[in-house]
Amino acid sequence: MSTRTGWPTRVPLTQALADGHSFVDTESSDGDDLRVLVRPLPAARGLTLFLEVGRSTESERQALERLLFILGIGGGVAFVLAMAGGFLLAGRALAPIQTAMGRQRAFVADASHELRTPLSLIRASAELLKRHPAKTVESNMASLDDIVGETDRLSGIVGQMLTLARADAGQAALSLSDVELGELTADAVRQMSLLAEPREIDIDLQADGSLNVRGDPDRLRELLVILLDNAIKYSDSGTSVQVRLQPLAGRAQIQISERGRGIPSEALPHIFDRFYRVDKSRSRELGGAGLGLSIAKWIVDSHRGTIRVESVPQEGTSVTVELPVSSAT
C-alpha cells in the first residue's frame, strides 16, 4: 500500500488492526522514498496505539533503476549482436545454395550456347535441301554429311551433359570390382591408336607390373579414353603421346603426356570447369564441347583419386591421375 502524505493514513491503520501489521510506501520530508511498518499495540482503557518504524528505500530504488538501465542497454546490444549474427549465419548458410544456383544458371547458359551452333547448322542444311527438292541424294551428300555430323555432335554433348547431371544428383552409381589397370590401359591405348594413326601420332605405353584398383571398369575406361582423346587432339602431327603406368606409395599413377602447344598458365585453374575451352575455335574444329575434363575429374573423385594437369606453352601438357590400389595388388 502506498501513500505520499509522509505518515500512514486511516486505511493502512485499519489494515494493521485487521492483519496485525501493514507496510506503507511513503516519502520523507526530504522527498526520499520510505517503507514504514505499522503494528498495533494494545493499551489501557481499550485504546490502541500504533508503532511505526520506517527506513529509507532510496538506495534500493537507485539500484533498481541502474539494473533496469543496464538490462535495457544489454538487451539492446544483445539484440543488435543477435541480428548481426543471424545475418552472418544466414549468409553463410545460403552461400552454398547461391553458389549452386549460380553454377546451374551458368550451366544452362553454356549448354544453350553450345547446343545452338549444331542446331543452327542442321537447320541451315535442311533448309538447303528443302530449296532444291529436285536434286538427287548424291548431289546433296555434303549437306547430309553436315546433318549427320552435327547430329552426332549433339548426341555426344547431350550424353556428356546427362552424365554430369546424374553425377550432380548422385544418381550415377558405380559398379565396383577389382580392375587390373594395366590391361585396361593397354586396351584403351590400342583402341585410341586407331584415331592417332591419321595424324601420324604414336602412343607409347610403359607399364610397370600389375596394378589392381577398386573401381568401375567402364568409368575408368571412359577416363582413359577422355585423356587419350585430348592428348591426340592437341598433339602436333608426327609426335608421340607418352602413357606411363606405375605404382607410387600405395597408389596407381597414370601419366599421359603430349607435345603440343600447351595450356597458358592463366587457363590451368579453369580447365575442369564445364564448357571451358582454352582455344574455342580449335576445340570446335576438333569436336570438343569442354565437358570431357569435367567428367574425367568426377570419375577420379568418385574413385577417391586425384588428378592434376601441368603444362608449358609451346612444349606440351602432362595429366597425372593417382588412384588407390586394392588389396589384390
GROMACS .gro file of C-alpha atoms in nm:
model
  329
    1MET     CA    1   0.000   0.000   0.000
    2SER     CA    2   0.137   0.344  -0.096
    3THR     CA    3   0.077   0.692   0.037
    4ARG     CA    4   0.254   1.019  -0.025
    5THR     CA    5   0.139   1.205   0.288
    6GLY     CA    6   0.451   1.132   0.493
    7TRP     CA    7   0.260   0.925   0.753
    8PRO     CA    8   0.015   0.639   0.718
    9THR     CA    9  -0.347   0.729   0.658
   10ARG     CA   10  -0.656   0.563   0.804
   11VAL     CA   11  -0.655   0.280   0.551
   12PRO     CA   12  -0.317   0.125   0.648
   13LEU     CA   13  -0.406   0.167   1.016
   14THR     CA   14  -0.728  -0.024   0.966
   15GLN     CA   15  -0.540  -0.293   0.777
   16ALA     CA   16  -0.282  -0.315   1.056
   17LEU     CA   17  -0.566  -0.373   1.306
   18ALA     CA   18  -0.711  -0.647   1.086
   19ASP     CA   19  -0.388  -0.824   0.990
   20GLY     CA   20  -0.165  -0.744   1.286
   21HIS     CA   21   0.066  -0.528   1.074
   22SER     CA   22   0.089  -0.345   0.744
   23PHE     CA   23   0.355  -0.187   0.521
   24VAL     CA   24   0.324   0.159   0.377
   25ASP     CA   25   0.534   0.316   0.098
   26THR     CA   26   0.562   0.689   0.154
   27GLU     CA   27   0.807   0.980   0.131
   28SER     CA   28   1.008   1.165   0.387
   29SER     CA   29   1.004   1.538   0.421
   30ASP     CA   30   1.320   1.543   0.211
   31GLY     CA   31   1.145   1.355  -0.068
   32ASP     CA   32   1.323   1.022  -0.010
   33ASP     CA   33   1.129   0.700  -0.054
   34LEU     CA   34   1.038   0.531   0.274
   35ARG     CA   35   0.885   0.199   0.371
   36VAL     CA   36   0.702   0.212   0.705
   37LEU     CA   37   0.596  -0.084   0.918
   38VAL     CA   38   0.273  -0.021   1.112
   39ARG     CA   39   0.194  -0.252   1.405
   40PRO     CA   40  -0.095  -0.202   1.656
   41LEU     CA   41  -0.013  -0.219   2.029
   42PRO     CA   42  -0.292  -0.270   2.287
   43ALA     CA   43  -0.308  -0.003   2.559
   44ALA     CA   44  -0.508   0.065   2.876
   45ARG     CA   45  -0.870   0.176   2.876
   46GLY     CA   46  -0.938  -0.003   2.544
   47LEU     CA   47  -0.718   0.226   2.346
   48THR     CA   48  -0.493   0.110   2.063
   49LEU     CA   49  -0.151   0.253   1.997
   50PHE     CA   50   0.030   0.216   1.666
   51LEU     CA   51   0.404   0.154   1.636
   52GLU     CA   52   0.551   0.291   1.314
   53VAL     CA   53   0.904   0.204   1.207
   54GLY     CA   54   1.033   0.330   0.877
   55ARG     CA   55   1.351   0.312   0.672
   56SER     CA   56   1.465   0.475   0.350
   57THR     CA   57   1.439   0.265   0.030
   58GLU     CA   58   1.623   0.522  -0.178
   59SER     CA   59   1.932   0.302  -0.225
   60GLU     CA   60   1.719   0.007  -0.342
   61ARG     CA   61   1.528   0.233  -0.583
   62GLN     CA   62   1.850   0.369  -0.729
   63ALA     CA   63   1.993   0.018  -0.757
   64LEU     CA   64   1.677  -0.097  -0.935
   65GLU     CA   65   1.696   0.196  -1.175
   66ARG     CA   66   2.060   0.113  -1.250
   67LEU     CA   67   1.967  -0.253  -1.303
   68LEU     CA   68   1.688  -0.157  -1.542
   69PHE     CA   69   1.925   0.074  -1.728
   70ILE     CA   70   2.190  -0.199  -1.756
   71LEU     CA   71   1.929  -0.453  -1.869
   72GLY     CA   72   1.800  -0.210  -2.128
   73ILE     CA   73   2.147  -0.137  -2.266
   74GLY     CA   74   2.246  -0.505  -2.250
   75GLY     CA   75   1.924  -0.611  -2.417
   76GLY     CA   76   1.974  -0.360  -2.696
   77VAL     CA   77   2.333  -0.469  -2.752
   78ALA     CA   78   2.230  -0.836  -2.742
   79PHE     CA   79   1.954  -0.766  -2.995
   80VAL     CA   80   2.197  -0.591  -3.230
   81LEU     CA   81   2.452  -0.873  -3.194
   82ALA     CA   82   2.182  -1.136  -3.247
   83MET     CA   83   2.063  -0.960  -3.563
   84ALA     CA   84   2.420  -0.928  -3.694
   85GLY     CA   85   2.497  -1.291  -3.608
   86GLY     CA   86   2.172  -1.403  -3.771
   87PHE     CA   87   2.255  -1.219  -4.092
   88LEU     CA   88   2.608  -1.360  -4.086
   89LEU     CA   89   2.495  -1.718  -4.027
   90ALA     CA   90   2.216  -1.683  -4.283
   91GLY     CA   91   2.466  -1.554  -4.537
   92ARG     CA   92   2.698  -1.847  -4.472
   93ALA     CA   93   2.411  -2.096  -4.486
   94LEU     CA   94   2.280  -1.950  -4.811
   95ALA     CA   95   2.623  -1.919  -4.975
   96PRO     CA   96   2.635  -2.283  -5.096
   97ILE     CA   97   2.279  -2.252  -5.226
   98GLN     CA   98   2.362  -1.930  -5.409
   99THR     CA   99   2.678  -2.089  -5.549
  100ALA     CA  100   2.482  -2.393  -5.667
  101MET     CA  101   2.217  -2.174  -5.827
  102GLY     CA  102   2.485  -1.966  -5.996
  103ARG     CA  103   2.653  -2.279  -6.131
  104GLN     CA  104   2.318  -2.409  -6.252
  105ARG     CA  105   2.241  -2.084  -6.434
  106ALA     CA  106   2.588  -2.082  -6.589
  107PHE     CA  107   2.549  -2.447  -6.688
  108VAL     CA  108   2.214  -2.381  -6.859
  109ALA     CA  109   2.352  -2.073  -7.036
  110ASP     CA  110   2.665  -2.256  -7.155
  111ALA     CA  111   2.463  -2.559  -7.263
  112SER     CA  112   2.221  -2.341  -7.458
  113HIS     CA  113   2.511  -2.168  -7.631
  114GLU     CA  114   2.684  -2.497  -7.705
  115LEU     CA  115   2.370  -2.658  -7.850
  116ARG     CA  116   2.274  -2.356  -8.058
  117THR     CA  117   2.554  -2.394  -8.313
  118PRO     CA  118   2.490  -2.757  -8.421
  119LEU     CA  119   2.115  -2.693  -8.426
  120SER     CA  120   2.167  -2.390  -8.648
  121LEU     CA  121   2.389  -2.590  -8.885
  122ILE     CA  122   2.135  -2.873  -8.902
  123ARG     CA  123   1.858  -2.625  -8.979
  124ALA     CA  124   2.066  -2.449  -9.243
  125SER     CA  125   2.150  -2.780  -9.414
  126ALA     CA  126   1.787  -2.891  -9.402
  127GLU     CA  127   1.670  -2.560  -9.550
  128LEU     CA  128   1.926  -2.601  -9.829
  129LEU     CA  129   1.783  -2.944  -9.909
  130LYS     CA  130   1.431  -2.802  -9.899
  131ARG     CA  131   1.517  -2.531 -10.154
  132HIS     CA  132   1.634  -2.792 -10.403
  133PRO     CA  133   1.385  -3.077 -10.379
  134ALA     CA  134   1.457  -3.199 -10.731
  135LYS     CA  135   1.824  -3.274 -10.668
  136THR     CA  136   1.931  -3.629 -10.604
  137VAL     CA  137   2.057  -3.756 -10.269
  138GLU     CA  138   2.404  -3.798 -10.418
  139SER     CA  139   2.423  -3.433 -10.519
  140ASN     CA  140   2.326  -3.330 -10.164
  141MET     CA  141   2.575  -3.553  -9.985
  142ALA     CA  142   2.764  -3.256  -9.839
  143SER     CA  143   2.452  -3.124  -9.665
  144LEU     CA  144   2.356  -3.472  -9.550
  145ASP     CA  145   2.706  -3.528  -9.410
  146ASP     CA  146   2.676  -3.198  -9.221
  147ILE     CA  147   2.343  -3.304  -9.073
  148VAL     CA  148   2.476  -3.645  -8.968
  149GLY     CA  149   2.796  -3.496  -8.826
  150GLU     CA  150   2.617  -3.227  -8.626
  151THR     CA  151   2.362  -3.481  -8.503
  152ASP     CA  152   2.646  -3.698  -8.375
  153ARG     CA  153   2.798  -3.394  -8.209
  154LEU     CA  154   2.463  -3.310  -8.045
  155SER     CA  155   2.427  -3.667  -7.925
  156GLY     CA  156   2.774  -3.656  -7.769
  157ILE     CA  157   2.709  -3.326  -7.591
  158VAL     CA  158   2.372  -3.442  -7.458
  159GLY     CA  159   2.528  -3.769  -7.338
  160GLN     CA  160   2.802  -3.582  -7.152
  161MET     CA  161   2.552  -3.338  -7.001
  162LEU     CA  162   2.338  -3.631  -6.886
  163THR     CA  163   2.640  -3.791  -6.720
  164LEU     CA  164   2.723  -3.472  -6.529
  165ALA     CA  165   2.357  -3.414  -6.435
  166ARG     CA  166   2.334  -3.765  -6.292
  167ALA     CA  167   2.662  -3.712  -6.108
  168ASP     CA  168   2.532  -3.388  -5.954
  169ALA     CA  169   2.212  -3.564  -5.847
  170GLY     CA  170   2.405  -3.857  -5.700
  171GLN     CA  171   2.237  -4.097  -5.943
  172ALA     CA  172   2.548  -4.202  -6.136
  173ALA     CA  173   2.611  -4.525  -5.948
  174LEU     CA  174   2.941  -4.707  -5.985
  175SER     CA  175   2.969  -5.082  -6.035
  176LEU     CA  176   3.280  -5.156  -5.829
  177SER     CA  177   3.509  -5.453  -5.877
  178ASP     CA  178   3.882  -5.531  -5.879
  179VAL     CA  179   4.020  -5.390  -6.204
  180GLU     CA  180   4.362  -5.477  -6.347
  181LEU     CA  181   4.464  -5.128  -6.454
  182GLY     CA  182   4.748  -5.243  -6.680
  183GLU     CA  183   4.518  -5.447  -6.902
  184LEU     CA  184   4.254  -5.173  -6.908
  185THR     CA  185   4.511  -4.909  -7.004
  186ALA     CA  186   4.665  -5.128  -7.276
  187ASP     CA  187   4.321  -5.192  -7.427
  188ALA     CA  188   4.235  -4.819  -7.424
  189VAL     CA  189   4.570  -4.735  -7.586
  190ARG     CA  190   4.509  -4.996  -7.857
  191GLN     CA  191   4.163  -4.854  -7.924
  192MET     CA  192   4.274  -4.489  -7.936
  193SER     CA  193   4.576  -4.570  -8.155
  194LEU     CA  194   4.332  -4.607  -8.445
  195LEU     CA  195   4.238  -4.238  -8.404
  196ALA     CA  196   4.602  -4.133  -8.374
  197GLU     CA  197   4.722  -4.304  -8.696
  198PRO     CA  198   4.575  -4.049  -8.944
  199ARG     CA  199   4.777  -3.775  -8.773
  200GLU     CA  200   5.089  -3.993  -8.753
  201ILE     CA  201   5.089  -3.981  -8.373
  202ASP     CA  202   5.232  -4.276  -8.183
  203ILE     CA  203   5.105  -4.377  -7.838
  204ASP     CA  204   5.386  -4.521  -7.629
  205LEU     CA  205   5.275  -4.722  -7.325
  206GLN     CA  206   5.507  -4.804  -7.035
  207ALA     CA  207   5.353  -5.017  -6.760
  208ASP     CA  208   5.545  -5.127  -6.451
  209GLY     CA  209   5.397  -5.450  -6.317
  210SER     CA  210   5.042  -5.545  -6.235
  211LEU     CA  211   4.826  -5.285  -6.061
  212ASN     CA  212   4.478  -5.353  -5.931
  213VAL     CA  213   4.235  -5.081  -5.826
  214ARG     CA  214   3.887  -5.099  -5.684
  215GLY     CA  215   3.666  -4.925  -5.932
  216ASP     CA  216   3.415  -4.926  -6.212
  217PRO     CA  217   3.586  -5.065  -6.524
  218ASP     CA  218   3.354  -4.881  -6.763
  219ARG     CA  219   3.409  -4.545  -6.594
  220LEU     CA  220   3.785  -4.600  -6.572
  221ARG     CA  221   3.793  -4.684  -6.943
  222GLU     CA  222   3.593  -4.366  -7.010
  223LEU     CA  223   3.851  -4.171  -6.808
  224LEU     CA  224   4.140  -4.312  -7.013
  225VAL     CA  225   3.958  -4.251  -7.342
  226ILE     CA  226   3.888  -3.886  -7.248
  227LEU     CA  227   4.250  -3.818  -7.152
  228LEU     CA  228   4.395  -4.001  -7.455
  229ASP     CA  229   4.148  -3.829  -7.689
  230ASN     CA  230   4.253  -3.486  -7.557
  231ALA     CA  231   4.621  -3.579  -7.587
  232ILE     CA  232   4.574  -3.687  -7.950
  233LYS     CA  233   4.367  -3.382  -8.045
  234TYR     CA  234   4.612  -3.130  -7.908
  235SER     CA  235   4.938  -3.302  -8.006
  236ASP     CA  236   5.133  -3.182  -8.307
  237SER     CA  237   5.126  -3.417  -8.604
  238GLY     CA  238   5.418  -3.658  -8.619
  239THR     CA  239   5.480  -3.651  -8.243
  240SER     CA  240   5.403  -3.912  -7.978
  241VAL     CA  241   5.187  -3.945  -7.669
  242GLN     CA  242   5.358  -4.098  -7.367
  243VAL     CA  243   5.150  -4.312  -7.131
  244ARG     CA  244   5.318  -4.425  -6.809
  245LEU     CA  245   5.156  -4.656  -6.553
  246GLN     CA  246   5.346  -4.720  -6.231
  247PRO     CA  247   5.296  -4.785  -5.857
  248LEU     CA  248   5.369  -4.495  -5.626
  249ALA     CA  249   5.338  -4.515  -5.246
  250GLY     CA  250   5.033  -4.739  -5.236
  251ARG     CA  251   4.868  -4.571  -5.533
  252ALA     CA  252   4.850  -4.639  -5.904
  253GLN     CA  253   4.979  -4.346  -6.108
  254ILE     CA  254   4.878  -4.290  -6.470
  255GLN     CA  255   5.062  -4.015  -6.653
  256ILE     CA  256   4.969  -3.910  -7.006
  257SER     CA  257   5.198  -3.657  -7.173
  258GLU     CA  258   5.181  -3.498  -7.516
  259ARG     CA  259   5.391  -3.250  -7.710
  260GLY     CA  260   5.171  -2.973  -7.842
  261ARG     CA  261   5.103  -2.606  -7.798
  262GLY     CA  262   5.036  -2.642  -7.424
  263ILE     CA  263   4.798  -2.451  -7.199
  264PRO     CA  264   4.853  -2.092  -7.077
  265SER     CA  265   4.911  -2.066  -6.703
  266GLU     CA  266   4.606  -1.842  -6.652
  267ALA     CA  267   4.383  -2.110  -6.806
  268LEU     CA  268   4.503  -2.402  -6.590
  269PRO     CA  269   4.275  -2.325  -6.289
  270HIS     CA  270   3.968  -2.343  -6.516
  271ILE     CA  271   4.028  -2.649  -6.731
  272PHE     CA  272   3.798  -2.868  -6.520
  273ASP     CA  273   3.512  -2.615  -6.543
  274ARG     CA  274   3.221  -2.724  -6.756
  275PHE     CA  275   3.217  -2.594  -7.113
  276TYR     CA  276   3.553  -2.426  -7.060
  277ARG     CA  277   3.783  -2.440  -7.361
  278VAL     CA  278   4.123  -2.275  -7.392
  279ASP     CA  279   4.101  -2.235  -7.771
  280LYS     CA  280   3.731  -2.220  -7.857
  281SER     CA  281   3.779  -2.209  -8.234
  282ARG     CA  282   4.017  -2.505  -8.238
  283SER     CA  283   3.801  -2.702  -7.995
  284ARG     CA  284   3.502  -2.650  -8.217
  285GLU     CA  285   3.703  -2.769  -8.517
  286LEU     CA  286   3.812  -3.082  -8.328
  287GLY     CA  287   3.464  -3.153  -8.194
  288GLY     CA  288   3.523  -3.063  -7.829
  289ALA     CA  289   3.249  -2.920  -7.607
  290GLY     CA  290   3.453  -2.856  -7.294
  291LEU     CA  291   3.289  -3.131  -7.085
  292GLY     CA  292   3.543  -3.412  -7.113
  293LEU     CA  293   3.775  -3.300  -6.834
  294SER     CA  294   3.478  -3.224  -6.607
  295ILE     CA  295   3.365  -3.585  -6.649
  296ALA     CA  296   3.723  -3.708  -6.601
  297LYS     CA  297   3.752  -3.521  -6.271
  298TRP     CA  298   3.419  -3.660  -6.150
  299ILE     CA  299   3.534  -4.014  -6.230
  300VAL     CA  300   3.863  -3.964  -6.046
  301ASP     CA  301   3.691  -3.806  -5.745
  302SER     CA  302   3.438  -4.091  -5.736
  303HIS     CA  303   3.729  -4.337  -5.711
  304ARG     CA  304   3.890  -4.136  -5.426
  305GLY     CA  305   4.177  -4.037  -5.650
  306THR     CA  306   4.346  -3.715  -5.760
  307ILE     CA  307   4.405  -3.557  -6.099
  308ARG     CA  308   4.636  -3.270  -6.186
  309VAL     CA  309   4.747  -3.103  -6.507
  310GLU     CA  310   5.088  -2.950  -6.575
  311SER     CA  311   5.158  -2.762  -6.895
  312VAL     CA  312   5.425  -2.546  -7.056
  313PRO     CA  313   5.313  -2.332  -7.351
  314GLN     CA  314   5.464  -2.446  -7.683
  315GLU     CA  315   5.611  -2.755  -7.515
  316GLY     CA  316   5.322  -2.978  -7.412
  317THR     CA  317   5.089  -3.093  -7.138
  318SER     CA  318   5.102  -3.373  -6.884
  319VAL     CA  319   4.799  -3.513  -6.698
  320THR     CA  320   4.864  -3.724  -6.386
  321VAL     CA  321   4.599  -3.943  -6.224
  322GLU     CA  322   4.654  -4.127  -5.897
  323LEU     CA  323   4.415  -4.396  -5.772
  324PRO     CA  324   4.435  -4.604  -5.453
  325VAL     CA  325   4.535  -4.963  -5.528
  326SER     CA  326   4.324  -5.252  -5.399
  327SER     CA  327   4.435  -5.535  -5.173
  328ALA     CA  328   4.460  -5.760  -5.479
  329THR     CA  329   4.772  -5.581  -5.597
   0.00000   0.00000   0.00000
